[in-house]
mmCIF file of C-alpha atoms and ligand atoms in Angstrom:
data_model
loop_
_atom_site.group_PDB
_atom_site.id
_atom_site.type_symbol
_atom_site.label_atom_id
_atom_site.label_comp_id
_atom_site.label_asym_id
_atom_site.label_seq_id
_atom_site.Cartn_x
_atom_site.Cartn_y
_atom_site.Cartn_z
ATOM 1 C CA UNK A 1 -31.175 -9.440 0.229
ATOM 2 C CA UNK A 2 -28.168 -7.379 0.504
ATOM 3 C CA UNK A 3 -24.527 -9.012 0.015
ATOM 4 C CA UNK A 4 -22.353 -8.153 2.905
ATOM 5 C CA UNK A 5 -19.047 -8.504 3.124
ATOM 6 C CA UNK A 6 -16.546 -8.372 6.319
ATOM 7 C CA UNK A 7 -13.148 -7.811 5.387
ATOM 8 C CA UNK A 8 -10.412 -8.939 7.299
ATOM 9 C CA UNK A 9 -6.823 -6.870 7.148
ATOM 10 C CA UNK A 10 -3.810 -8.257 9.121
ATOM 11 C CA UNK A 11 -1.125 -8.768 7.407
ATOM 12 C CA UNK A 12 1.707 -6.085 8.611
ATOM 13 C CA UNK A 13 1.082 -3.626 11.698
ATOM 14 C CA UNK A 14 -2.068 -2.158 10.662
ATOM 15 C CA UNK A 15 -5.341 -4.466 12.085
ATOM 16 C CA UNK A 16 -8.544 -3.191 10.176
ATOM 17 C CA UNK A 17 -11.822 -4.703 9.393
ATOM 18 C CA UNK A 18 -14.315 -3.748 7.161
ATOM 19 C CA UNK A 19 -18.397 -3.626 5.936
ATOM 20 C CA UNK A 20 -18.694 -3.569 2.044
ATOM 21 C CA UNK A 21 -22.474 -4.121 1.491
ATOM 22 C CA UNK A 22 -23.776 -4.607 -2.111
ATOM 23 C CA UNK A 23 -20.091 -2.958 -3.366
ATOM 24 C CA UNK A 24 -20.793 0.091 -1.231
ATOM 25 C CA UNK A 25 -18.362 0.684 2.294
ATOM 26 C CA UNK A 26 -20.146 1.094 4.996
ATOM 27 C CA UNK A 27 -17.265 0.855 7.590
ATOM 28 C CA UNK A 28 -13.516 0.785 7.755
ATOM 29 C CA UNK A 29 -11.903 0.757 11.219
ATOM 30 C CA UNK A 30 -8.436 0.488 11.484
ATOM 31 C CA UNK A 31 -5.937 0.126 14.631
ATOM 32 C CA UNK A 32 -1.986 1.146 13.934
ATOM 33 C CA UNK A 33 0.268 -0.043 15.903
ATOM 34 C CA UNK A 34 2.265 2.410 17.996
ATOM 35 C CA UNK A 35 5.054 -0.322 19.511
ATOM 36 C CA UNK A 36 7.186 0.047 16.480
ATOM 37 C CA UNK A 37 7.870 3.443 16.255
ATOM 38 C CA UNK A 38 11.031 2.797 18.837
ATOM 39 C CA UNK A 39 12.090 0.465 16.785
ATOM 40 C CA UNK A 40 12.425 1.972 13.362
ATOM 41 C CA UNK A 41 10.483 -0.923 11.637
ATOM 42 C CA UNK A 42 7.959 -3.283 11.910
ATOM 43 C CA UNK A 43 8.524 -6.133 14.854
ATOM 44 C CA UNK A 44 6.992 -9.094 13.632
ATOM 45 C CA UNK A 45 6.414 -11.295 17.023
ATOM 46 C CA UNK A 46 5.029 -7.491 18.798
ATOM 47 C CA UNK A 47 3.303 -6.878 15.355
ATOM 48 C CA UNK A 48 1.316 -10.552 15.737
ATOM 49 C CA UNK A 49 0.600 -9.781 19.544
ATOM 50 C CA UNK A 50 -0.876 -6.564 18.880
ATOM 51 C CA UNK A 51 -3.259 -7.938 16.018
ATOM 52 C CA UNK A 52 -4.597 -10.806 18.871
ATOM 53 C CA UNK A 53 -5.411 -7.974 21.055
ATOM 54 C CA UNK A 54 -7.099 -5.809 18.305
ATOM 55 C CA UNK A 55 -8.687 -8.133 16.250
ATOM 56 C CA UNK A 56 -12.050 -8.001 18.359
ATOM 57 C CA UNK A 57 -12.397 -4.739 19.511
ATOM 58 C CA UNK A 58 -11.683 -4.149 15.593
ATOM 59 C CA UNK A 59 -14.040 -6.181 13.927
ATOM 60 C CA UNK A 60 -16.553 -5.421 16.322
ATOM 61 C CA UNK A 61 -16.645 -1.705 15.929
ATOM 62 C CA UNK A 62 -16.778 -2.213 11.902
ATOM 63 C CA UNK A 63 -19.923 -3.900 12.156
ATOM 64 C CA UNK A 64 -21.334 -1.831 14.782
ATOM 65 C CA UNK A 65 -20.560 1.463 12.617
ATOM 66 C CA UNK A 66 -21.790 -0.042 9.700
ATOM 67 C CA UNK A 67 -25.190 -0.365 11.250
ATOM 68 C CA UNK A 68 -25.446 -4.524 10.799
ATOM 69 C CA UNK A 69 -25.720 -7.101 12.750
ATOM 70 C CA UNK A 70 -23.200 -10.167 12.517
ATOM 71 C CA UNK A 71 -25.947 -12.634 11.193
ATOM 72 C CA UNK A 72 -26.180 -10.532 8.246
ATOM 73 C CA UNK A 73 -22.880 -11.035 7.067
ATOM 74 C CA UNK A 74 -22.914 -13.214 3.789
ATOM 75 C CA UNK A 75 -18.768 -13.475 3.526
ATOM 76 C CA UNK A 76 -15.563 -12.936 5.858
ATOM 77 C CA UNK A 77 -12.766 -12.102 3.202
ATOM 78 C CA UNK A 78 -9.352 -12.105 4.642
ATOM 79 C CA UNK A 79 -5.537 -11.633 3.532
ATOM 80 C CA UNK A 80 -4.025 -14.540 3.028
ATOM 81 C CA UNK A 81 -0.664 -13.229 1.808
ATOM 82 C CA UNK A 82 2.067 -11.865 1.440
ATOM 83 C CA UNK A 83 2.988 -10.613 4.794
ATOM 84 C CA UNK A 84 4.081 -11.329 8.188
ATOM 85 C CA UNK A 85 3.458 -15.109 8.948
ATOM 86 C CA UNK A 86 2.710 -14.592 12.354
ATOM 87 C CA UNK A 87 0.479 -11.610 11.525
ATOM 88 C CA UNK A 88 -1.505 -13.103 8.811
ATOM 89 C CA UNK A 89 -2.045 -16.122 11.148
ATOM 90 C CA UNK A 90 -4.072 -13.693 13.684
ATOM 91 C CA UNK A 91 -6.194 -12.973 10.566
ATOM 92 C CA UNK A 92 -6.731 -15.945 8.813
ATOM 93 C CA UNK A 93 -7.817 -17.842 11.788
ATOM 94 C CA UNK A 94 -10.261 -15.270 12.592
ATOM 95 C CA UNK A 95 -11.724 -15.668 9.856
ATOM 96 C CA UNK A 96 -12.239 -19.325 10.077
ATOM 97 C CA UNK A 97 -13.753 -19.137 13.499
ATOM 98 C CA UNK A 98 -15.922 -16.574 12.257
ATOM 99 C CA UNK A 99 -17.261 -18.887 8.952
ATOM 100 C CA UNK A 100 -17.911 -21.467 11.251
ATOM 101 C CA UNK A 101 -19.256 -19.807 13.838
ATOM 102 C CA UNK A 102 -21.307 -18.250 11.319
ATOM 103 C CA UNK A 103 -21.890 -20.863 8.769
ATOM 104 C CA UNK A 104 -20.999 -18.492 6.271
ATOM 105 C CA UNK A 105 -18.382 -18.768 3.565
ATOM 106 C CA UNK A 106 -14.716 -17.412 3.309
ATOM 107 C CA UNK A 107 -12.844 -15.717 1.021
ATOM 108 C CA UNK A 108 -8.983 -15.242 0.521
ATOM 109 C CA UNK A 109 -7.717 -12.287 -1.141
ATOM 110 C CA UNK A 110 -4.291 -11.665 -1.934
ATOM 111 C CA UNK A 111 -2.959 -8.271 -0.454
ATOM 112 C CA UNK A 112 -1.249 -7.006 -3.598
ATOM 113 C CA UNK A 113 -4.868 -7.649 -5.253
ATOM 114 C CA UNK A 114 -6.435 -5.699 -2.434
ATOM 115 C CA UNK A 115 -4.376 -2.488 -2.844
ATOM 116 C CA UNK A 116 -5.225 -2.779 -6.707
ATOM 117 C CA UNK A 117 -8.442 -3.221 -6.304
ATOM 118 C CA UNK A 118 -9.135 -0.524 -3.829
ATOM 119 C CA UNK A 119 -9.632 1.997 -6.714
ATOM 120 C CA UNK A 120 -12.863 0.159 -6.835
ATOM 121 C CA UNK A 121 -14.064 0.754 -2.633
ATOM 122 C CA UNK A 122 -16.733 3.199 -3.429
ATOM 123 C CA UNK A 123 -18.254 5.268 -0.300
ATOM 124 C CA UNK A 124 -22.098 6.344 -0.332
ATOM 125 C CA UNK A 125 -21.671 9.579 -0.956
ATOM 126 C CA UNK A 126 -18.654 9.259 -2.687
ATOM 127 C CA UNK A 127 -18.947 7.030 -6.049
ATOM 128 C CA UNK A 128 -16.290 7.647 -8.096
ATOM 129 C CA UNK A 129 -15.559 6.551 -12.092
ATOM 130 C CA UNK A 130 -13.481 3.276 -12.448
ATOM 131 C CA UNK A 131 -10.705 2.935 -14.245
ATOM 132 C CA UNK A 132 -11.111 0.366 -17.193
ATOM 133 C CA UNK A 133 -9.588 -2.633 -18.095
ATOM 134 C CA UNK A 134 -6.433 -3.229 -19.003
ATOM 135 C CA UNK A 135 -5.003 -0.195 -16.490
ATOM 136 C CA UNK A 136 -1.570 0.241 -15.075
ATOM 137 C CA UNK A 137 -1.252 0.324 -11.346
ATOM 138 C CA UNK A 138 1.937 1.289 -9.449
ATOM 139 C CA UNK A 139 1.853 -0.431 -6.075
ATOM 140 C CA UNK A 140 4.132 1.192 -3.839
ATOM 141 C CA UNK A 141 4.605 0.270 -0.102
ATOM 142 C CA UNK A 142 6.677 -0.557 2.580
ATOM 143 C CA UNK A 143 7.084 -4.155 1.180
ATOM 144 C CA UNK A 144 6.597 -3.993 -2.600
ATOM 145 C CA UNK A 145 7.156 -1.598 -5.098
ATOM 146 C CA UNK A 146 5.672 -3.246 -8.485
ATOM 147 C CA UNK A 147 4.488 -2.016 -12.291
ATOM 148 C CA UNK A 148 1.135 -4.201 -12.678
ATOM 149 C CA UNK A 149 -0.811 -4.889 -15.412
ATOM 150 C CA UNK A 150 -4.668 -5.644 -14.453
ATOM 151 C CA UNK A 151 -6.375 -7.102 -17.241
ATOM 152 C CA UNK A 152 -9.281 -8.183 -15.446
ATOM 153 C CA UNK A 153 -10.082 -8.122 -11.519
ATOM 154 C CA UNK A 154 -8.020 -10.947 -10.405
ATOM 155 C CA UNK A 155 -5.821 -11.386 -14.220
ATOM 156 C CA UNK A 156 -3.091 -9.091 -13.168
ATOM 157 C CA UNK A 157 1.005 -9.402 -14.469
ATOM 158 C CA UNK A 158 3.880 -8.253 -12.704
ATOM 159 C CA UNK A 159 5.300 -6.087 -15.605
ATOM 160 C CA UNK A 160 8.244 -4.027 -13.350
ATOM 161 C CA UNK A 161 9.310 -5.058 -9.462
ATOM 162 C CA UNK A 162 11.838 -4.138 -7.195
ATOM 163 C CA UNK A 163 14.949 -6.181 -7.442
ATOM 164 C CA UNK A 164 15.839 -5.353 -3.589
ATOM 165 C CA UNK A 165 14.246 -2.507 -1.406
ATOM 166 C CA UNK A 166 11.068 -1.318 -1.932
ATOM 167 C CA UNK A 167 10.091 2.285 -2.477
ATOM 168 C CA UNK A 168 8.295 2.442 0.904
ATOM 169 C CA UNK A 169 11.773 1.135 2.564
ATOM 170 C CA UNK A 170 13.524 4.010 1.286
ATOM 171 C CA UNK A 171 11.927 6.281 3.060
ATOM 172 C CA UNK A 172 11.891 4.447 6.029
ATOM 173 C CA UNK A 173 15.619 3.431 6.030
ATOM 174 C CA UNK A 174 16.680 7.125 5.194
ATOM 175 C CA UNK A 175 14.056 8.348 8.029
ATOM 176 C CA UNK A 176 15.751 5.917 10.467
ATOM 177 C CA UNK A 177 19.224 7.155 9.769
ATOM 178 C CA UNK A 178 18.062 11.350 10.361
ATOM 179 C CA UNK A 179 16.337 9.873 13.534
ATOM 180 C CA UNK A 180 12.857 10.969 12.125
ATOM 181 C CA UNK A 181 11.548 7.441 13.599
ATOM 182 C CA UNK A 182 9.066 5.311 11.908
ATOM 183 C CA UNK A 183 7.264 4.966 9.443
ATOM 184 C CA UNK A 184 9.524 7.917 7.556
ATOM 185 C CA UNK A 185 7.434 8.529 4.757
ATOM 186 C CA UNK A 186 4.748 10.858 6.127
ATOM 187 C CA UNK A 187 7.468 12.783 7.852
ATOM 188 C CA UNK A 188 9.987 12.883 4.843
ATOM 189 C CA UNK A 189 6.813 14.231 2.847
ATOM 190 C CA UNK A 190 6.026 16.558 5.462
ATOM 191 C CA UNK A 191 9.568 18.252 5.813
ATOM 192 C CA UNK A 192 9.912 17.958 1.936
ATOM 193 C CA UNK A 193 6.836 20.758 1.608
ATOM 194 C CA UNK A 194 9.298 23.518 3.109
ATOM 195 C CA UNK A 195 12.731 22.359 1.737
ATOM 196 C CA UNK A 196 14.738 22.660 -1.768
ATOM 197 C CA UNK A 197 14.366 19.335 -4.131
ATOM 198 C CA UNK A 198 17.650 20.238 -6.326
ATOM 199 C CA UNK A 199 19.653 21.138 -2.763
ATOM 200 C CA UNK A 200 21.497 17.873 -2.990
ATOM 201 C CA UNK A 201 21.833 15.584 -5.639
ATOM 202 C CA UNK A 202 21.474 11.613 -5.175
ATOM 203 C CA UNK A 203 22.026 9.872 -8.013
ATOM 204 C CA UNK A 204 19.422 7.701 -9.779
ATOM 205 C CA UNK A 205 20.041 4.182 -10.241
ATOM 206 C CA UNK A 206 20.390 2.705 -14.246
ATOM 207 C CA UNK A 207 18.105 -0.456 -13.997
ATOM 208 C CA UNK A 208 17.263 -2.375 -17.004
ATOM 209 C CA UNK A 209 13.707 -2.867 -18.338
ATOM 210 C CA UNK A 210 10.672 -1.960 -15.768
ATOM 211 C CA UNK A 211 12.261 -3.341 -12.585
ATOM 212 C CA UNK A 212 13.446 -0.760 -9.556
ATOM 213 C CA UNK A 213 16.196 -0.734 -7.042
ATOM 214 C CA UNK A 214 16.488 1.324 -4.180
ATOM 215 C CA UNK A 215 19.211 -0.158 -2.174
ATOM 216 C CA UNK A 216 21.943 1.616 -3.542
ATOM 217 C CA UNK A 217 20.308 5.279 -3.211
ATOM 218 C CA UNK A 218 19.442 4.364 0.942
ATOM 219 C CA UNK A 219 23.711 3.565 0.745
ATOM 220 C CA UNK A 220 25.079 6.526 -0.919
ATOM 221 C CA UNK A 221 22.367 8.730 1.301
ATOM 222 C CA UNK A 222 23.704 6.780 4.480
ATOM 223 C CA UNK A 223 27.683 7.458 3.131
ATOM 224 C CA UNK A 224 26.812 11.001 2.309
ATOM 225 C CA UNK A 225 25.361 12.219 5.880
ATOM 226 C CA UNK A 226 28.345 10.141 7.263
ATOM 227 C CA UNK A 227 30.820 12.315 5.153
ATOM 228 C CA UNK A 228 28.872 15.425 6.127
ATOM 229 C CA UNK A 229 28.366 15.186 9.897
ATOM 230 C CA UNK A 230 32.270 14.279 10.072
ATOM 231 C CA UNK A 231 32.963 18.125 9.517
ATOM 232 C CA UNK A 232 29.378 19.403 10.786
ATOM 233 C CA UNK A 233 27.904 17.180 13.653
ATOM 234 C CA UNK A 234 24.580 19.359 13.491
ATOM 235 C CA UNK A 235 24.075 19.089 9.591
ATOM 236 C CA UNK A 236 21.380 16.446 9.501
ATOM 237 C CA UNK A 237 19.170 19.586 11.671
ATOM 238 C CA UNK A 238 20.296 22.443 9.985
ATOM 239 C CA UNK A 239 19.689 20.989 6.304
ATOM 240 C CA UNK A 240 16.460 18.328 7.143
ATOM 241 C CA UNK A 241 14.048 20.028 5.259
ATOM 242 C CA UNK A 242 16.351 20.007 1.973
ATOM 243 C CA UNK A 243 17.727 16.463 2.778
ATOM 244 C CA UNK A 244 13.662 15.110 2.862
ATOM 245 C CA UNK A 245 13.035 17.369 -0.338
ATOM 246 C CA UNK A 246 15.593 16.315 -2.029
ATOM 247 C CA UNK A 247 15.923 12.626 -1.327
ATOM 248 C CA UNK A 248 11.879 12.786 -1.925
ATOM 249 C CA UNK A 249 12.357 14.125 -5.490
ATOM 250 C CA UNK A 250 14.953 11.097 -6.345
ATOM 251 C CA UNK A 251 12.278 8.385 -5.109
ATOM 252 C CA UNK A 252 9.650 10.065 -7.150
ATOM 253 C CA UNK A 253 12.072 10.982 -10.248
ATOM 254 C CA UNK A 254 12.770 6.860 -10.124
ATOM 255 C CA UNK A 255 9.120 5.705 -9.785
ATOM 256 C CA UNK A 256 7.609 8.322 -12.304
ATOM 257 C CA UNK A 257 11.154 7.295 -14.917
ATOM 258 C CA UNK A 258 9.315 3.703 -15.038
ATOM 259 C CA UNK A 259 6.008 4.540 -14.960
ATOM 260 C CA UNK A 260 6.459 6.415 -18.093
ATOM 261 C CA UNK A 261 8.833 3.673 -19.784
ATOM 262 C CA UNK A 262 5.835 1.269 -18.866
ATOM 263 C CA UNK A 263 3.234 3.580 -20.461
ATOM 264 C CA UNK A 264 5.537 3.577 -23.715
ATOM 265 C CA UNK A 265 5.620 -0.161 -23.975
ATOM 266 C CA UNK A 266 2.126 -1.306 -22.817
ATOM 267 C CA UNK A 267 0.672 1.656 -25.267
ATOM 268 C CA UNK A 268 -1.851 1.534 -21.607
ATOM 269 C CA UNK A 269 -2.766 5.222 -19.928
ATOM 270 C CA UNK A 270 -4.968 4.807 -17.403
ATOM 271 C CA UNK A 271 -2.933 4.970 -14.314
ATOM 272 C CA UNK A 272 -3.759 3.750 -11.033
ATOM 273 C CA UNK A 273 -1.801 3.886 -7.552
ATOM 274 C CA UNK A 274 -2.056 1.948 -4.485
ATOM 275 C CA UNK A 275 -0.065 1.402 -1.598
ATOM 276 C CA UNK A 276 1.280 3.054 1.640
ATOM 277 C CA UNK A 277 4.090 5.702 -0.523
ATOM 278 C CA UNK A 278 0.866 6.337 -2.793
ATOM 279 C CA UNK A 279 -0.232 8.448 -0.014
ATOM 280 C CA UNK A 280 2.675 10.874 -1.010
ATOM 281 C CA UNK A 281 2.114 14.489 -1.804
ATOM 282 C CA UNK A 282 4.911 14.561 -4.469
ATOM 283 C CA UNK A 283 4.076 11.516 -6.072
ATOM 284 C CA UNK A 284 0.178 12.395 -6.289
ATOM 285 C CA UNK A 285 1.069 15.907 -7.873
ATOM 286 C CA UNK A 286 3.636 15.029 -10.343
ATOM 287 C CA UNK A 287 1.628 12.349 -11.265
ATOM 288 C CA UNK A 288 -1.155 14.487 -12.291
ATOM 289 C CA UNK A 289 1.229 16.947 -13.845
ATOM 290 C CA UNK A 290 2.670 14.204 -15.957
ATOM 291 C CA UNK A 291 -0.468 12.785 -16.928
ATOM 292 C CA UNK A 292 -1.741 16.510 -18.222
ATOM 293 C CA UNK A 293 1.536 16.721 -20.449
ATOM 294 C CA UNK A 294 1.073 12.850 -21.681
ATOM 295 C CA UNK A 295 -2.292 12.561 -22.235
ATOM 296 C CA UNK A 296 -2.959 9.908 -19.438
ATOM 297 C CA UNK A 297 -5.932 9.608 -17.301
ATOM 298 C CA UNK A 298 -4.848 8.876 -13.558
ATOM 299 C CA UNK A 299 -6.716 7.254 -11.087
ATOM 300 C CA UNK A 300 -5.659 8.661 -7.523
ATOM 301 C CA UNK A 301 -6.965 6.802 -4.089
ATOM 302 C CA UNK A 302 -8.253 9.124 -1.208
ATOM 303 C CA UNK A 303 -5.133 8.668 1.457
ATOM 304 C CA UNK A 304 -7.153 6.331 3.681
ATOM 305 C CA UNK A 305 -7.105 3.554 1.103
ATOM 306 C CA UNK A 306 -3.382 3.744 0.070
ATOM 307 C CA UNK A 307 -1.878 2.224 3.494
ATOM 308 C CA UNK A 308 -3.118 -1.128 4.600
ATOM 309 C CA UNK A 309 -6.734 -1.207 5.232
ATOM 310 C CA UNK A 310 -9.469 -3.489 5.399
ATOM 311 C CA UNK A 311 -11.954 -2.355 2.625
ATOM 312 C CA UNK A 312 -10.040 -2.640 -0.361
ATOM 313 C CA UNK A 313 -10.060 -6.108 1.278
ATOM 314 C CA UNK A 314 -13.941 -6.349 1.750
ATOM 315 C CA UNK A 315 -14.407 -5.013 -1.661
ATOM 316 C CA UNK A 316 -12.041 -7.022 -3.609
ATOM 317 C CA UNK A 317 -14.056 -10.071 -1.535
ATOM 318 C CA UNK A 318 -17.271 -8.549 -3.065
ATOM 319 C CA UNK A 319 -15.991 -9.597 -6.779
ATOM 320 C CA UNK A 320 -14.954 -13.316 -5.669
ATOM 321 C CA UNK A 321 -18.518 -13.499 -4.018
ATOM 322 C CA UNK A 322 -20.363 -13.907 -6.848
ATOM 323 C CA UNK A 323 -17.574 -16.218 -8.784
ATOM 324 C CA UNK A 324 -18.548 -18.324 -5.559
ATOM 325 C CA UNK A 325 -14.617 -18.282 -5.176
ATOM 326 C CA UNK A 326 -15.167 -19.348 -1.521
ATOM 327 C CA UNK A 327 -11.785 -20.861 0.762
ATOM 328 C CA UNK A 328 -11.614 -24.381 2.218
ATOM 329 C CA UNK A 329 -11.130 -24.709 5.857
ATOM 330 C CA UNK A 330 -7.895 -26.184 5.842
ATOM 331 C CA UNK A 331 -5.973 -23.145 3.892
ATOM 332 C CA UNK A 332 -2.961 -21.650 5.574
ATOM 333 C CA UNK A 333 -1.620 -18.208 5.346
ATOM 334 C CA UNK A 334 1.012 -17.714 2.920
ATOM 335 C CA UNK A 335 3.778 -14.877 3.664
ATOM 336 C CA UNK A 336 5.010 -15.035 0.120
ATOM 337 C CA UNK A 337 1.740 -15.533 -1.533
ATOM 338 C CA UNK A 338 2.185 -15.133 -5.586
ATOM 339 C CA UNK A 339 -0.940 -14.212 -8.125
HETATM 340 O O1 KG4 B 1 0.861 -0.203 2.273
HETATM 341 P P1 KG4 B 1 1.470 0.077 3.603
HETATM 342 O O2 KG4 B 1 0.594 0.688 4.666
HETATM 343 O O3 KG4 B 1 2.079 -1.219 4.231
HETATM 344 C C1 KG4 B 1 2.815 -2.139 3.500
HETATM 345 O O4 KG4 B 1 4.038 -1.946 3.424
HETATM 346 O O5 KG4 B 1 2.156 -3.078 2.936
HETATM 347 O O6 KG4 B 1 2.742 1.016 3.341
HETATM 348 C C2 KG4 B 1 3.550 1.492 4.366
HETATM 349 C C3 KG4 B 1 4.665 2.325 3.743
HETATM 350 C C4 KG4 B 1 5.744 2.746 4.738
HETATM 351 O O7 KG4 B 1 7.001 2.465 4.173
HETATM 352 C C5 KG4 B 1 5.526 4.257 4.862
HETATM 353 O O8 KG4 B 1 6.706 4.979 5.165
HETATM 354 C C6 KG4 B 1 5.009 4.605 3.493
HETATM 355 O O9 KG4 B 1 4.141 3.515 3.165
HETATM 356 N N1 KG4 B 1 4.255 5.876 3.459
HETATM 357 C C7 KG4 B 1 4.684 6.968 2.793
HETATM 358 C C8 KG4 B 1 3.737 7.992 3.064
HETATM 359 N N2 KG4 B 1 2.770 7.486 3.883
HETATM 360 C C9 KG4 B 1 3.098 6.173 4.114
HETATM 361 N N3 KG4 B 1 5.757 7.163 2.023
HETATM 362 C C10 KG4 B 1 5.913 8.389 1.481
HETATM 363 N N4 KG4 B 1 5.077 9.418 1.710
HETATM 364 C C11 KG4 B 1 3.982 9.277 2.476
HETATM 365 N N5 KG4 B 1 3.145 10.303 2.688
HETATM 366 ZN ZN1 ZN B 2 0.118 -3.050 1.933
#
């Protein structure tokens, strides 16, 4: 009998569900959430209406395009944590009216173990080579922006985090101020393809050990357009290409800095990626560049499964399956959920 898993994804603005049957995807549907684009970031009481109204029509359509019917589901694996109370709440208690609806077990995954894992969410036609134990991954989203040892599946370390914004929040923040709306990232990486990295020069910030901050590069960007547009109020528009580019290059410069430092002391090269900033053409080259020059063998996600998505939750729930690593009925959703 085949092991199926649904996978349940809920825990920012993205509502997704998923079909991973015997470790092979055989659906992913996901529903973004347009409200927050007016906003310039994520609304969390909009963000946890939205995932009530999707959650259905969402898991639904997974199981209907993965050709199965609900009774053959052997698992609902959800995200727990960490993320937006309100929005993990939609998610979680899905899931528990699904198991008993159902009668069939639960499992919690963690969503920083998801986006790790999801260099292992193979398609049919598509089976790639894994990476192999211990790896590196660099987790890089709108909320997190971590160095990670994985040692084993669920044995990962914290080796380098953020000690205020994340990478992802860069963008975003810097977007917001040019008036490029939200998220920034795919539009910062889009204008960045036509414009000058060395145009203007932000500087770098001198963090000790593997840890990252961003907050003071969104400040001096912020103080810089402010200094600009006093004597040119069009300068954001006539420079926006080179301002992406070049800001760009300075996220990448510090993420790639660590990586490296992190590849010195772990003596580990096999590099993964994960996360919503992983989808980033500039990160994505120069890490391949880097890794032809150092002699490291890089992992790189199809764009799909960088942002949040359901299957690296359904396949990361595929692994706990068969360590019977099944959730009790009175767990709660944990926004700051730690592994
Ligand atoms: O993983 P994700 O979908 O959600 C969480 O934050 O968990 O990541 C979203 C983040 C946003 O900050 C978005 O601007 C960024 O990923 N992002 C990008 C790109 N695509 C998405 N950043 C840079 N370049 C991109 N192409
Ligand atoms: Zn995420």
């Amino acid at each position: 009998m085949k092991i199926n898993i649904l996978g349940i994804e809920s825990s920012c603005d993205d509502t997704s569900a998923a079909i991973v049957s015997d470790g092979v995807l055989l659906s992913n549907v996901i529903a973004s959430q347009a409200v927050h684009s007016a906003y310039g970031g994520v609304v969390p009481e909009l963000a946890s209406r939205a995932h009530q109204q999707n959650i259905i029509p969402v898991v639904d359509k997974a199981i209907k395009d993965a050709g199965i019917s609900k009774d053959e589901i052997s698992a609902v694996a959800f995200t727990r944590g960490p993320g937006l109370l309100g929005s993990l709440l939609v998610g979680v208690s899905f899931a528990k009216g699904f198991s008993l609806a159902l009668g069939c077990p639960m499992i919690e995954i963690n969503h920083l173990q998801g986006h790790v894992l999801s260099q292992f969410v193979h398609e049919k036609d598509n089976i790639k080579k894994n990476p192999e134990f211990p790896f590196l991954t660099l987790l890089v989203s709108g909320g997190h922006t971590q160095i990670i040892k994985v040692k084993d599946y669920f044995d990962m370390e914290i080796i380098g985090s953020t000690i205020d914004d994340a990478a992802g929040e860069a963008f975003d923040k810097c977007a917001k101020v040019m008036g490029l709306g939200y998220p920034g990232g795919p539009v910062i990486d889009k204008h960045a393809h036509q414009g000058n990295p060395k145009r203007f020069n932000f500087a770098k910030p001198n963090i000790k050990g593997l840890d990252f901050s961003f907050s003071g590069l969104k400040t001096s960007f912020l103080y810089f357009l402010r200094d600009e547009i006093a004597t040119n109020p069009n300068f954001i528009d006539e420079n926006i290409d080179d301002l992406c580019a070049s800001l760009q290059f300075t996220i990448i410069s510090i993420l790639i800095d660590k990586l490296k430092k992190a590849v010195k002391e772990t003596g580990i090269k096999q590099i993964t990626i994960g996360g919503g900033v992983a989808a980033n053409s500039e990160l994505r080259d120069t890490l391949t560049l880097t890794a032809q020059k150092l002699g490291w063998e890089v992992f790189i996600p199809e764009r799909k499964f960088t942002t949040d998505n359901a299957a690296m939750i359904a396949g990361a729930g595929y692994f706990k399956f068969f360590k019977h690593e099944f959730a009790s009925m009175d767990l709660a959703p944990d926004a700051r959920l730690k592994f």
